[in-house]
Coordinates of C-alpha atoms and ligand atoms in Angstrom, one line a residue:
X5 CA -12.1 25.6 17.0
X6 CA -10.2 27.4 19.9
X7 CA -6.7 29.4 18.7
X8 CA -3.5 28.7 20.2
X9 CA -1.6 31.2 22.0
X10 CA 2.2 31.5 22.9
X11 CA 3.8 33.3 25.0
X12 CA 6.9 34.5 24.9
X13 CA 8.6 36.7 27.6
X14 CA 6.3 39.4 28.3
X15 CA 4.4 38.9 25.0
X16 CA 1.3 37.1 23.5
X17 CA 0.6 36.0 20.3
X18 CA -2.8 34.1 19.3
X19 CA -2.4 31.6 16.2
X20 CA -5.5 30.9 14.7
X21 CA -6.0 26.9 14.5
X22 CA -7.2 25.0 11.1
X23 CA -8.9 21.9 11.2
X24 CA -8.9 18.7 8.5
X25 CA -11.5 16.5 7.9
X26 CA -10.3 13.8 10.0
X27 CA -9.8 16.2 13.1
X28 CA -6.5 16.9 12.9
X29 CA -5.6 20.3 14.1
X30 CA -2.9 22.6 12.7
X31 CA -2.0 26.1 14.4
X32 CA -1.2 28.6 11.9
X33 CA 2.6 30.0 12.5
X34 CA 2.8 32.6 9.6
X35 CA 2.5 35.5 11.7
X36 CA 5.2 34.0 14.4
X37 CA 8.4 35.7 13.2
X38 CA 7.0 39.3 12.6
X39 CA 4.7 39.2 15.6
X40 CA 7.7 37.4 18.3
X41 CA 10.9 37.2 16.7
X42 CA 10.8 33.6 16.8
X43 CA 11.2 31.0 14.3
X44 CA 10.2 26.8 14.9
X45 CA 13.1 24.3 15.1
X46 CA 11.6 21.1 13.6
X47 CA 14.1 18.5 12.9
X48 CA 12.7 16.3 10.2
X49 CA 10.0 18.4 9.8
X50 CA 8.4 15.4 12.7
X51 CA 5.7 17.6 13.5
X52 CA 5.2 20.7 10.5
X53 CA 2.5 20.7 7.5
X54 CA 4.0 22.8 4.6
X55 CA -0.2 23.7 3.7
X56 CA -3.1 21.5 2.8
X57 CA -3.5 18.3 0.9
X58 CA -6.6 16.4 -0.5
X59 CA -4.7 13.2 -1.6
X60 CA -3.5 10.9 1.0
X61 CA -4.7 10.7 4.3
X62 CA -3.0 8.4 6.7
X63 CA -3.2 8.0 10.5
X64 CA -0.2 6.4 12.1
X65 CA -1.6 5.7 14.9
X66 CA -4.5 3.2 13.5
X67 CA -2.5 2.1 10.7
X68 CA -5.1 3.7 8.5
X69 CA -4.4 4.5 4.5
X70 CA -6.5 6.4 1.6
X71 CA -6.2 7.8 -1.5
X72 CA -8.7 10.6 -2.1
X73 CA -10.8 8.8 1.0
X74 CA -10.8 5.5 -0.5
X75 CA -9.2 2.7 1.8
X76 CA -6.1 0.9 0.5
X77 CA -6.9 -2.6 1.1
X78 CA -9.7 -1.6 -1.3
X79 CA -7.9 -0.1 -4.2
X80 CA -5.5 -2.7 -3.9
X81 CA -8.1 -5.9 -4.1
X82 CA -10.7 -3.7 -6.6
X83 CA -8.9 -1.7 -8.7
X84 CA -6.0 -1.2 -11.4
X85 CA -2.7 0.7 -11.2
X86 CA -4.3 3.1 -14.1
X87 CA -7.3 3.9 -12.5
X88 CA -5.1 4.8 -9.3
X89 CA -3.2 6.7 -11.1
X90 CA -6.2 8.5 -12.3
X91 CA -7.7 8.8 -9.0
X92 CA -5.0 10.2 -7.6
X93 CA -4.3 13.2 -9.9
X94 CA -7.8 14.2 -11.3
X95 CA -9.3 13.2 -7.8
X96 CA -12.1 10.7 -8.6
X97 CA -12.3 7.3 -9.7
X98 CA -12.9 7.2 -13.5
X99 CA -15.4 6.2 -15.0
X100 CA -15.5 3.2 -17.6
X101 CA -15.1 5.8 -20.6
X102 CA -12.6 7.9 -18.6
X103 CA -10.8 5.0 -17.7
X104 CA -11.1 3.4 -21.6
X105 CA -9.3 7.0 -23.0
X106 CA -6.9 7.3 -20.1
X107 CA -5.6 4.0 -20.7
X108 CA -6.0 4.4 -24.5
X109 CA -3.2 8.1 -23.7
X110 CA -1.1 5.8 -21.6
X111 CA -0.6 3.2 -24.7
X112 CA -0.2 5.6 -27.2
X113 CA 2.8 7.3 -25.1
X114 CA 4.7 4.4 -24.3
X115 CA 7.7 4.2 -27.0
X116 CA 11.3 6.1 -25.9
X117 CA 13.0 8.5 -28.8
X118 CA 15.4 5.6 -30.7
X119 CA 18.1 7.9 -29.8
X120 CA 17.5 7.6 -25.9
X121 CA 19.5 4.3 -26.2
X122 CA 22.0 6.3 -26.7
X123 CA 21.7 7.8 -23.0
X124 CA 21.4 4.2 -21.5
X125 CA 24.6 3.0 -23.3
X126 CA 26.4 5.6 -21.8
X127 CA 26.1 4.1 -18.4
X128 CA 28.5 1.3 -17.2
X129 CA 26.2 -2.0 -17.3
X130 CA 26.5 -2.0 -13.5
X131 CA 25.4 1.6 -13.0
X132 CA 22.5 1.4 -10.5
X133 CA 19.2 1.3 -12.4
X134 CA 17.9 4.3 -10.0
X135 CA 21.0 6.7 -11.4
X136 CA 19.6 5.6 -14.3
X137 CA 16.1 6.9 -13.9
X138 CA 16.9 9.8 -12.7
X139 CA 19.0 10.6 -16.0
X140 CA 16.6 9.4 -18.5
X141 CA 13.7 11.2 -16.5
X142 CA 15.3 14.5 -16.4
X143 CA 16.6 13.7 -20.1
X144 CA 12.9 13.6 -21.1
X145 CA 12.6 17.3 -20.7
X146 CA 14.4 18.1 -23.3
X147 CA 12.6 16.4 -25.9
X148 CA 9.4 18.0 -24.8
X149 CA 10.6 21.6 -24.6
X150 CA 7.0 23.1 -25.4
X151 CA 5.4 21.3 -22.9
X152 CA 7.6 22.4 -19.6
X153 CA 5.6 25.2 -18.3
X154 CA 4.3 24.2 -15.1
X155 CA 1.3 26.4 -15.3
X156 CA -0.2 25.4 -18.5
X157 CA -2.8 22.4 -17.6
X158 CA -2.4 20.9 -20.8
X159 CA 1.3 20.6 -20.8
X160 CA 1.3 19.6 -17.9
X161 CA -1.2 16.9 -17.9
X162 CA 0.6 15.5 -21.7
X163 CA 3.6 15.6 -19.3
X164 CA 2.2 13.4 -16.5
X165 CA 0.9 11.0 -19.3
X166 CA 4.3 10.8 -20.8
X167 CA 6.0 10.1 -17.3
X168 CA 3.8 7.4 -16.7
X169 CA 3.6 5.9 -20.1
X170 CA 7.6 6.1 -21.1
X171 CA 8.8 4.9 -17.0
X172 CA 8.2 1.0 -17.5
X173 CA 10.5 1.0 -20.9
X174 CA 12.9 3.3 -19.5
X175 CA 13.4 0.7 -16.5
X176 CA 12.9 -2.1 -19.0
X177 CA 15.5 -0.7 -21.6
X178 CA 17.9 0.0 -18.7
X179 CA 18.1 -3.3 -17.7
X180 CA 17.7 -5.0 -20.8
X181 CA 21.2 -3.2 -21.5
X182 CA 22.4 -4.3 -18.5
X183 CA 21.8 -7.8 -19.2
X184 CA 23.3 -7.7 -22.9
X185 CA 20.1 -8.4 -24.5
X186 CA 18.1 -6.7 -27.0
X187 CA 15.3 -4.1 -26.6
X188 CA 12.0 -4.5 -26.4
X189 CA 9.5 -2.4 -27.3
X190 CA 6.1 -2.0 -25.8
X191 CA 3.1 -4.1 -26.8
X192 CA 0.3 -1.9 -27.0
X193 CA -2.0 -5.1 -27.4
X194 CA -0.8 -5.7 -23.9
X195 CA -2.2 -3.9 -20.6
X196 CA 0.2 -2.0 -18.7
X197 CA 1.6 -4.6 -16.0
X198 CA 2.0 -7.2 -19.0
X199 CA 3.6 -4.8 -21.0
X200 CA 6.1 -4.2 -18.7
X201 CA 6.6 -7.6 -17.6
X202 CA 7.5 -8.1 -21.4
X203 CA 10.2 -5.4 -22.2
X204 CA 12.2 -6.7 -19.5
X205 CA 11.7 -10.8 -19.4
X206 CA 10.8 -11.5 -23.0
X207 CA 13.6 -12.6 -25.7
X208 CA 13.1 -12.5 -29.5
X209 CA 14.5 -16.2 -29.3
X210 CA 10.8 -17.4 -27.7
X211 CA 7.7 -16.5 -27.3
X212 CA 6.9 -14.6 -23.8
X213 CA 3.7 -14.7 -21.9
X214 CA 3.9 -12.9 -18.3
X215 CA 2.1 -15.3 -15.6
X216 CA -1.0 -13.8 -14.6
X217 CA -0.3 -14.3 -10.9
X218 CA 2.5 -11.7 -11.4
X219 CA 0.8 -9.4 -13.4
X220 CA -1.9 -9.6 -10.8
X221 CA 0.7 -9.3 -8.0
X222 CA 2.8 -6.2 -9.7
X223 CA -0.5 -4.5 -10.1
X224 CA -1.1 -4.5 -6.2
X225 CA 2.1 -3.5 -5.5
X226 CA 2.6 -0.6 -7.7
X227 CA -1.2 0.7 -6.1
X228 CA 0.2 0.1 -2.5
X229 CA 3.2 2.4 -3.6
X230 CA 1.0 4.7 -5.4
X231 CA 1.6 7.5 -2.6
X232 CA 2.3 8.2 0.8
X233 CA 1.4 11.5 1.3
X234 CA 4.2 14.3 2.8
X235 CA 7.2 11.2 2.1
X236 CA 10.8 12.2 2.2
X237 CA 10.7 12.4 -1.9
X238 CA 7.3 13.7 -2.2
X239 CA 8.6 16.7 -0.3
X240 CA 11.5 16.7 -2.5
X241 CA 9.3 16.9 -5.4
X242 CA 6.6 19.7 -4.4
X243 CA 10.2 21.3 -3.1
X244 CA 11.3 21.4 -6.5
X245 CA 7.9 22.1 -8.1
X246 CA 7.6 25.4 -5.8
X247 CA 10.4 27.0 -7.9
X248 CA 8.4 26.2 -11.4
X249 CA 10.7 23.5 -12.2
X250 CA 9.3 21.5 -14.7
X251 CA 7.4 18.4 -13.5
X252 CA 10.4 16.1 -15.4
X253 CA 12.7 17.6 -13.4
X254 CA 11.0 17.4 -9.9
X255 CA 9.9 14.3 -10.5
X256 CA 13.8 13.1 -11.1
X257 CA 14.8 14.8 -7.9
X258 CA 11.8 12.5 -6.0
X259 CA 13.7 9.4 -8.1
X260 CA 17.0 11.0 -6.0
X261 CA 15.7 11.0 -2.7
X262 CA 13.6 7.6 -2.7
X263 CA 17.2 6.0 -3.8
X264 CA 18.2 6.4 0.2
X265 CA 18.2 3.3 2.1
X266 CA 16.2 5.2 4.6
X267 CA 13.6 5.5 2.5
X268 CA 12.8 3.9 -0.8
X269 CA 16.4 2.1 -1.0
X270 CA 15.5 -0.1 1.8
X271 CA 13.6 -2.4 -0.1
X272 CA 17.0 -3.4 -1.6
X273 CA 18.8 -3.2 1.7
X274 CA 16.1 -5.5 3.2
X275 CA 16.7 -8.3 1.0
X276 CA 20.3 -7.9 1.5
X277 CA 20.4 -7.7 5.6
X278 CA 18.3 -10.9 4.8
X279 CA 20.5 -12.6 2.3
X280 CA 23.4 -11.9 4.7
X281 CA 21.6 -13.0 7.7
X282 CA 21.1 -16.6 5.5
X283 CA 24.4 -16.5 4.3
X284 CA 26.5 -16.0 7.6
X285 CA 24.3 -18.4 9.9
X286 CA 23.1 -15.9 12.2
X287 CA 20.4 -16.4 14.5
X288 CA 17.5 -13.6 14.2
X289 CA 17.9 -13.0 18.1
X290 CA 21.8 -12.1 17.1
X291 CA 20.3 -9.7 14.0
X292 CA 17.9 -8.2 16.8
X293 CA 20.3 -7.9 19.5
X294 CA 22.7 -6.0 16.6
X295 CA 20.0 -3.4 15.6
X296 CA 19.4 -2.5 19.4
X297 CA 23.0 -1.7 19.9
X298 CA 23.6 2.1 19.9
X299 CA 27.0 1.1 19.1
X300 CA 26.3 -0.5 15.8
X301 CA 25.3 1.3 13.0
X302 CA 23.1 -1.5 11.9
X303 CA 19.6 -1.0 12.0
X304 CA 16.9 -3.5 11.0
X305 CA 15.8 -2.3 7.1
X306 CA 12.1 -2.1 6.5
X307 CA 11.4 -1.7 10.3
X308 CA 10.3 1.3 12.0
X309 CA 8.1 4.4 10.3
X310 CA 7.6 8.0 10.9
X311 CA 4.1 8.3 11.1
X312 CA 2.9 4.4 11.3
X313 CA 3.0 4.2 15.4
X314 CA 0.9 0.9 15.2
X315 CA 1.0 -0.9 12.3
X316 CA 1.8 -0.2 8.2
X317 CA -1.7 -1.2 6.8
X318 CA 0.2 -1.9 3.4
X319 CA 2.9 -4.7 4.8
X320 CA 0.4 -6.6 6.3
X321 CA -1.1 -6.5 2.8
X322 CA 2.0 -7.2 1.2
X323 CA 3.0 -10.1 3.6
X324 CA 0.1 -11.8 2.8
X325 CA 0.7 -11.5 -1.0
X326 CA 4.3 -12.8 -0.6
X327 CA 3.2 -15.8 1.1
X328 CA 0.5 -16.4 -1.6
X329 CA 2.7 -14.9 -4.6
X330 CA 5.7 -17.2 -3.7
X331 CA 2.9 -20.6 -3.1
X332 CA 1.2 -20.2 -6.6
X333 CA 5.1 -20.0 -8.6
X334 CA 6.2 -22.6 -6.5
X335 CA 8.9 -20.5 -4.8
X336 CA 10.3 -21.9 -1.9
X337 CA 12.5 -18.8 -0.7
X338 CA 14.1 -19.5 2.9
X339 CA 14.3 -15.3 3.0
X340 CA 10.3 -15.0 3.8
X341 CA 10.8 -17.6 6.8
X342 CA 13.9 -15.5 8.4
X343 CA 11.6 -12.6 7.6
X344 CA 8.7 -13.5 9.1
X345 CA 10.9 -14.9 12.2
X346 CA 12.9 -11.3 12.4
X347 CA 9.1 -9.7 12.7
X348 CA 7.8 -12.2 15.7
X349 CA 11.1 -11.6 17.4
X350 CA 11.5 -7.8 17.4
X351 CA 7.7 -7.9 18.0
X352 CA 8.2 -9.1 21.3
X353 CA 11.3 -7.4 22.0
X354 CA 10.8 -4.3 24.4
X355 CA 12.8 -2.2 22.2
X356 CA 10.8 -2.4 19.5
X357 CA 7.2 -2.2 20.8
X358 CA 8.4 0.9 23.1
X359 CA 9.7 2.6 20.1
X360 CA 7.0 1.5 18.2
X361 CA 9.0 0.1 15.9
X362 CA 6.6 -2.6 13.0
X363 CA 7.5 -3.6 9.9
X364 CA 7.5 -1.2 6.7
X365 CA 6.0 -1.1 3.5
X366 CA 9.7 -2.5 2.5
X367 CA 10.0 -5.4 4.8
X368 CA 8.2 -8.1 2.9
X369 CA 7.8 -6.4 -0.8
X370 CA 11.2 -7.5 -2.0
X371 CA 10.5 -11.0 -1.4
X372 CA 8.0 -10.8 -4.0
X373 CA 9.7 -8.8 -6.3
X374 CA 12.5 -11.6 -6.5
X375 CA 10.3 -14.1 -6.8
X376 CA 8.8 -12.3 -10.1
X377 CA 12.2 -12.4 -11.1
X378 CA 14.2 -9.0 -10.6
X379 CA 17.2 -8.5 -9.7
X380 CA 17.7 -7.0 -6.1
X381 CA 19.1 -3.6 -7.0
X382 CA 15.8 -2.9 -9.4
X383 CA 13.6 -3.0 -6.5
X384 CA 13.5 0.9 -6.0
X385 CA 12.9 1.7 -9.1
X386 CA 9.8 -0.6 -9.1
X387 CA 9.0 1.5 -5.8
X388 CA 9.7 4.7 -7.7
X389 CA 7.1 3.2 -10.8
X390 CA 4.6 2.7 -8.0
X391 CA 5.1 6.3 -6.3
X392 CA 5.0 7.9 -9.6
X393 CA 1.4 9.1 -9.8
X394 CA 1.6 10.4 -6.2
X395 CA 4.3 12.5 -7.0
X396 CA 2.5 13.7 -10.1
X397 CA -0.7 14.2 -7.6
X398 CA 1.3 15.7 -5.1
X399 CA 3.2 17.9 -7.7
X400 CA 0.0 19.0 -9.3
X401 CA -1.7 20.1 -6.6
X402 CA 1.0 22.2 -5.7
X403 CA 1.3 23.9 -8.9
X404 CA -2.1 24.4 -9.2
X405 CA -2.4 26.0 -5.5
X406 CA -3.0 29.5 -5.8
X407 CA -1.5 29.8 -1.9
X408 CA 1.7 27.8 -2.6
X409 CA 4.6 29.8 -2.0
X410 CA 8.5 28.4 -2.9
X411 CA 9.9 26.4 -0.1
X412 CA 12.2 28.5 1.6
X413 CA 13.0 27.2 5.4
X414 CA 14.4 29.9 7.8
X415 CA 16.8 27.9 9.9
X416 CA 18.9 28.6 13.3
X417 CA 22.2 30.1 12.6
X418 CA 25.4 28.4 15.0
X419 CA 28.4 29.1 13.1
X420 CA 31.1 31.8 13.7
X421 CA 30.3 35.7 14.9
X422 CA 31.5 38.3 12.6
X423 CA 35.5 38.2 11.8
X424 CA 38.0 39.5 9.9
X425 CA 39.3 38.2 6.7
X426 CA 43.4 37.4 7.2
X427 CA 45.4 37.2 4.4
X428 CA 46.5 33.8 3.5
X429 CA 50.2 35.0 3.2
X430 CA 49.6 35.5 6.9
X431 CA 47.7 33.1 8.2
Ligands
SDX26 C1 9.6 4.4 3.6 O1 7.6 8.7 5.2 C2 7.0 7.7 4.5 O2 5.8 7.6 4.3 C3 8.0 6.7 3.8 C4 7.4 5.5 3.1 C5 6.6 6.0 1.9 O3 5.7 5.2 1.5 O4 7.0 7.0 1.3 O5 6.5 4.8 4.0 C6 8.5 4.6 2.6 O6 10.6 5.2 3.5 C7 9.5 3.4 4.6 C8 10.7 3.4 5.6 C9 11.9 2.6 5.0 N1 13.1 2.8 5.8 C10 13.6 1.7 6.5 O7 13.0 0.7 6.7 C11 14.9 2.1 7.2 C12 14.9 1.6 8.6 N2 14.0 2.5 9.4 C13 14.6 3.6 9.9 O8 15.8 4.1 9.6 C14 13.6 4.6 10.6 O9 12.6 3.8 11.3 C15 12.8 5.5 9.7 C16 13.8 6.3 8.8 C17 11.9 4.8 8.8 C18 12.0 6.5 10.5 O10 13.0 7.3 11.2 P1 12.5 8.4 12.3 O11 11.0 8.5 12.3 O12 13.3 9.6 12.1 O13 12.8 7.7 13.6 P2 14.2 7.7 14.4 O14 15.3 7.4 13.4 O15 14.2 8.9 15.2 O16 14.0 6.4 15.3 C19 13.4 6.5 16.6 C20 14.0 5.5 17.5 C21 15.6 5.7 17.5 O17 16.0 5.1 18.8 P3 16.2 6.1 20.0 O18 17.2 7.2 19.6 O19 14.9 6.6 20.4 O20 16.9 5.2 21.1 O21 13.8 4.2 16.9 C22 15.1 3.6 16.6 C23 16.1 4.8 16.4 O22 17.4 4.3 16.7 N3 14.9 3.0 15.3 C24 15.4 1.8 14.9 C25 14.9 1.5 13.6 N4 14.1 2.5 13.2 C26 14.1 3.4 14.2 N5 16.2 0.9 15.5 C27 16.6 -0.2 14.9 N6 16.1 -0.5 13.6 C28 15.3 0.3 13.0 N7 14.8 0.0 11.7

């Protein structure tokens, strides 16, 4: 592969270029500053790569998706959220022992400390359940204070097990104190979708039994959230990973940036631009006409996508499954039609296809999530459930990288030159 060179003023500087297995090319700035005095502006980070990464491979331009080379429309048809979640940290899918003892760690690890009820009762009942997760995540560290060093293998790997054991009743505790009713604790007769499903819709007044059409459905869409590669909250987590933090604690700070409505938050704000859109009468070509307008703030949630240029392979997935979810419970939700009207509409509209604007992962999931029965503002932290191993993966490999250095930024300074302090008497 040919290096890059840049000139600057009268000097040359040639940046050796590194390749990845799908092509894509990557010039190598470490020596930039010492050699020209220069450093990159990169707002967003749009076009930087912190290193290397073996997990996730995506091309934006061909709406392409893989977790450790296997396609998503695979994993989510073929395979369980458990064996994703195995795949994506230990690299491979596992095999049917693997997968028998990995599930058996999972069950075993599910029960919360009777005192963490404690934690959730110290929220107001309308706190929002992803405050919440980020509290009782980070809490977690302190009941496990042997097993926080980020370079010991096996605390961290009892650590990932715990995270994604103890997440669904942490979210199901949270919400069954929200809603007044008692806890329930997990089933370790029942797999891990069911399971969930039970601590937050069963009652001790009747007998519960989830419907397998959402177990089946929650399964898909925890693997379609599974991981994303270089995401606004996976960088927040390798970020926090790349000081030692503990893994409890960067995994709470990824819980902190997928709350934005930017990113993991718009799944909520989706299916409230839609409720409002049903509620005040407007007319999708108004809605469009709204989130063109540089004058209005409003943008059209769970449209648009940094790196998908074409299409998000995992909404068309999930549209698909919303239209089949909602026809099997006998669902008739007016949202998905003003959904799927909002998509034809911008899809036609010049705007959109010159910005390349398609729908997102968000656009259609809450739909489905609704109709399984949670409440709006519990959507991200089903995201946050699904992203979980990807952090993990994305964490590990970090930690584990004998290259990774802490993430440190240089940055462009535009504030005041050097002044003098004056004395406030005087001022
Ligand atoms: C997720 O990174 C990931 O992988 C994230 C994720 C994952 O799995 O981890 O895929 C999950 O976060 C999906 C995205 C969910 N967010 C939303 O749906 C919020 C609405 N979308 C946007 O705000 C926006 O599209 C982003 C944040 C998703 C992407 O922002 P970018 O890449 O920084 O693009 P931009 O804001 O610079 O927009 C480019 C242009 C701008 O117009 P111009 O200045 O060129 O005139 O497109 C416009 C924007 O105004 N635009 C939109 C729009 N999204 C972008 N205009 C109207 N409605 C929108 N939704």
């Amino acid at each position: 592969m040919s290096d890059a060179v840049i000139r600057f003023g009268d000097e040359e500087l040639t940046l050796p270029v590194h390749v990845g297995t799908e092509g894509e090319k990557g010039v190598d700035i470490g020596k930039l500053r010492s050699s020209l005095g220069l450093v990159t502006v990169d707002r967003g980070f749009a076009n930087t790569a912190e290193g290397r990464s073996s997990v996730t491979y995506i091309n934006g331009e061909e709406g392409i998706l893989r977790y450790r080379g296997y396609p998503i429309d695979q994993l989510a048809e073929e395979t369980s959220f458990l064996e994703v979640c195995y795949l994506l940290q230990y690299g491979e899918l596992p095999s049917k022992t693997e997968l028998d003892d990995f599930e058996e760690s999972i069950t075993r690890h599910t029960l919360l400390r009777e005192d963490t009820k404690h934690l959730f009762e110290a929220f107001p009942h309308a706190a929002h359940p992803m405050q919440i997760l980020a509290s009782a995540t980070s809490a977690l560290a302190t009941y496990y204070p042997d097993k926080l060093d980020p370079l010991d293998a096996e605390a961290v790997d009892i650590s990932a097990r715990r995270l994604i054991a103890k997440t669904p009743t942490m979210i199901a505790w949270s919400y069954k104190y929200r809603v007044h009713q008692p806890y329930v604790y997990p089933d370790n007769s029942l797999d891990y979708g069911s399971n969930f499903l039970n601590m937050m819709f069963s009652v001790p007044a009747e007998k519960y039994v989830a419907d397998p059409v959402i177990v089946k459905a929650l399964n898909m869409l925890l693997i379609l959230h599974a991981d994303h590669g270089q995401n606004c909250s996976s960088s927040a987590v390798r970020l926090v990973g790349s000081g030692h933090a503990n893994i409890f604690s960067s995994i709470a700070a990824g819980i902190h940036a997928l709350s934005g409505p930017l990113h993991g938050g718009a799944n909520q704000a989706v299916l409230e631009m839609l409720d409002r859109i049903v509620a005040s009468g407007q007319d999708v070509d108004t809605v469009v006409k709204r989130a063109k307008d540089k004058d209005d703030p409003f943008r059209l949630m769970g449209f648009g996508h940094r790196v998908y240029k074409n299409f998000d392979p995992r909404a068309r997935i999930i549209k698909q499954a919303a239209a089949d979810v909602l026809d099997s419970l006998g669902v008739d939700d007016p949202l998905l039609e003003v959904a799927r009207q909002l998509e034809e509409v911008a899809l036609e509209d010049d705007y959109f296809v010159e910005r390349k604007l398609y729908p997102n992962v968000d656009f259609y999931s809450g739909i489905i999530y609704r109709a399984m029965g949670f409440p709006t503002d519990m959507f991200t932290v089903l995201f946050a459930l699904g992203r979980l191993p990807g952090w993990l993966s994305q964490w590990r490999e970090l930690s584990a990288d004998p290259e990774a250095k802490i993430f440190r930024p240089r940055q462009l300074y535009v504030g005041p030159e050097e002044r003098d302090i004056v004395r406030v008497e005087d001022r």
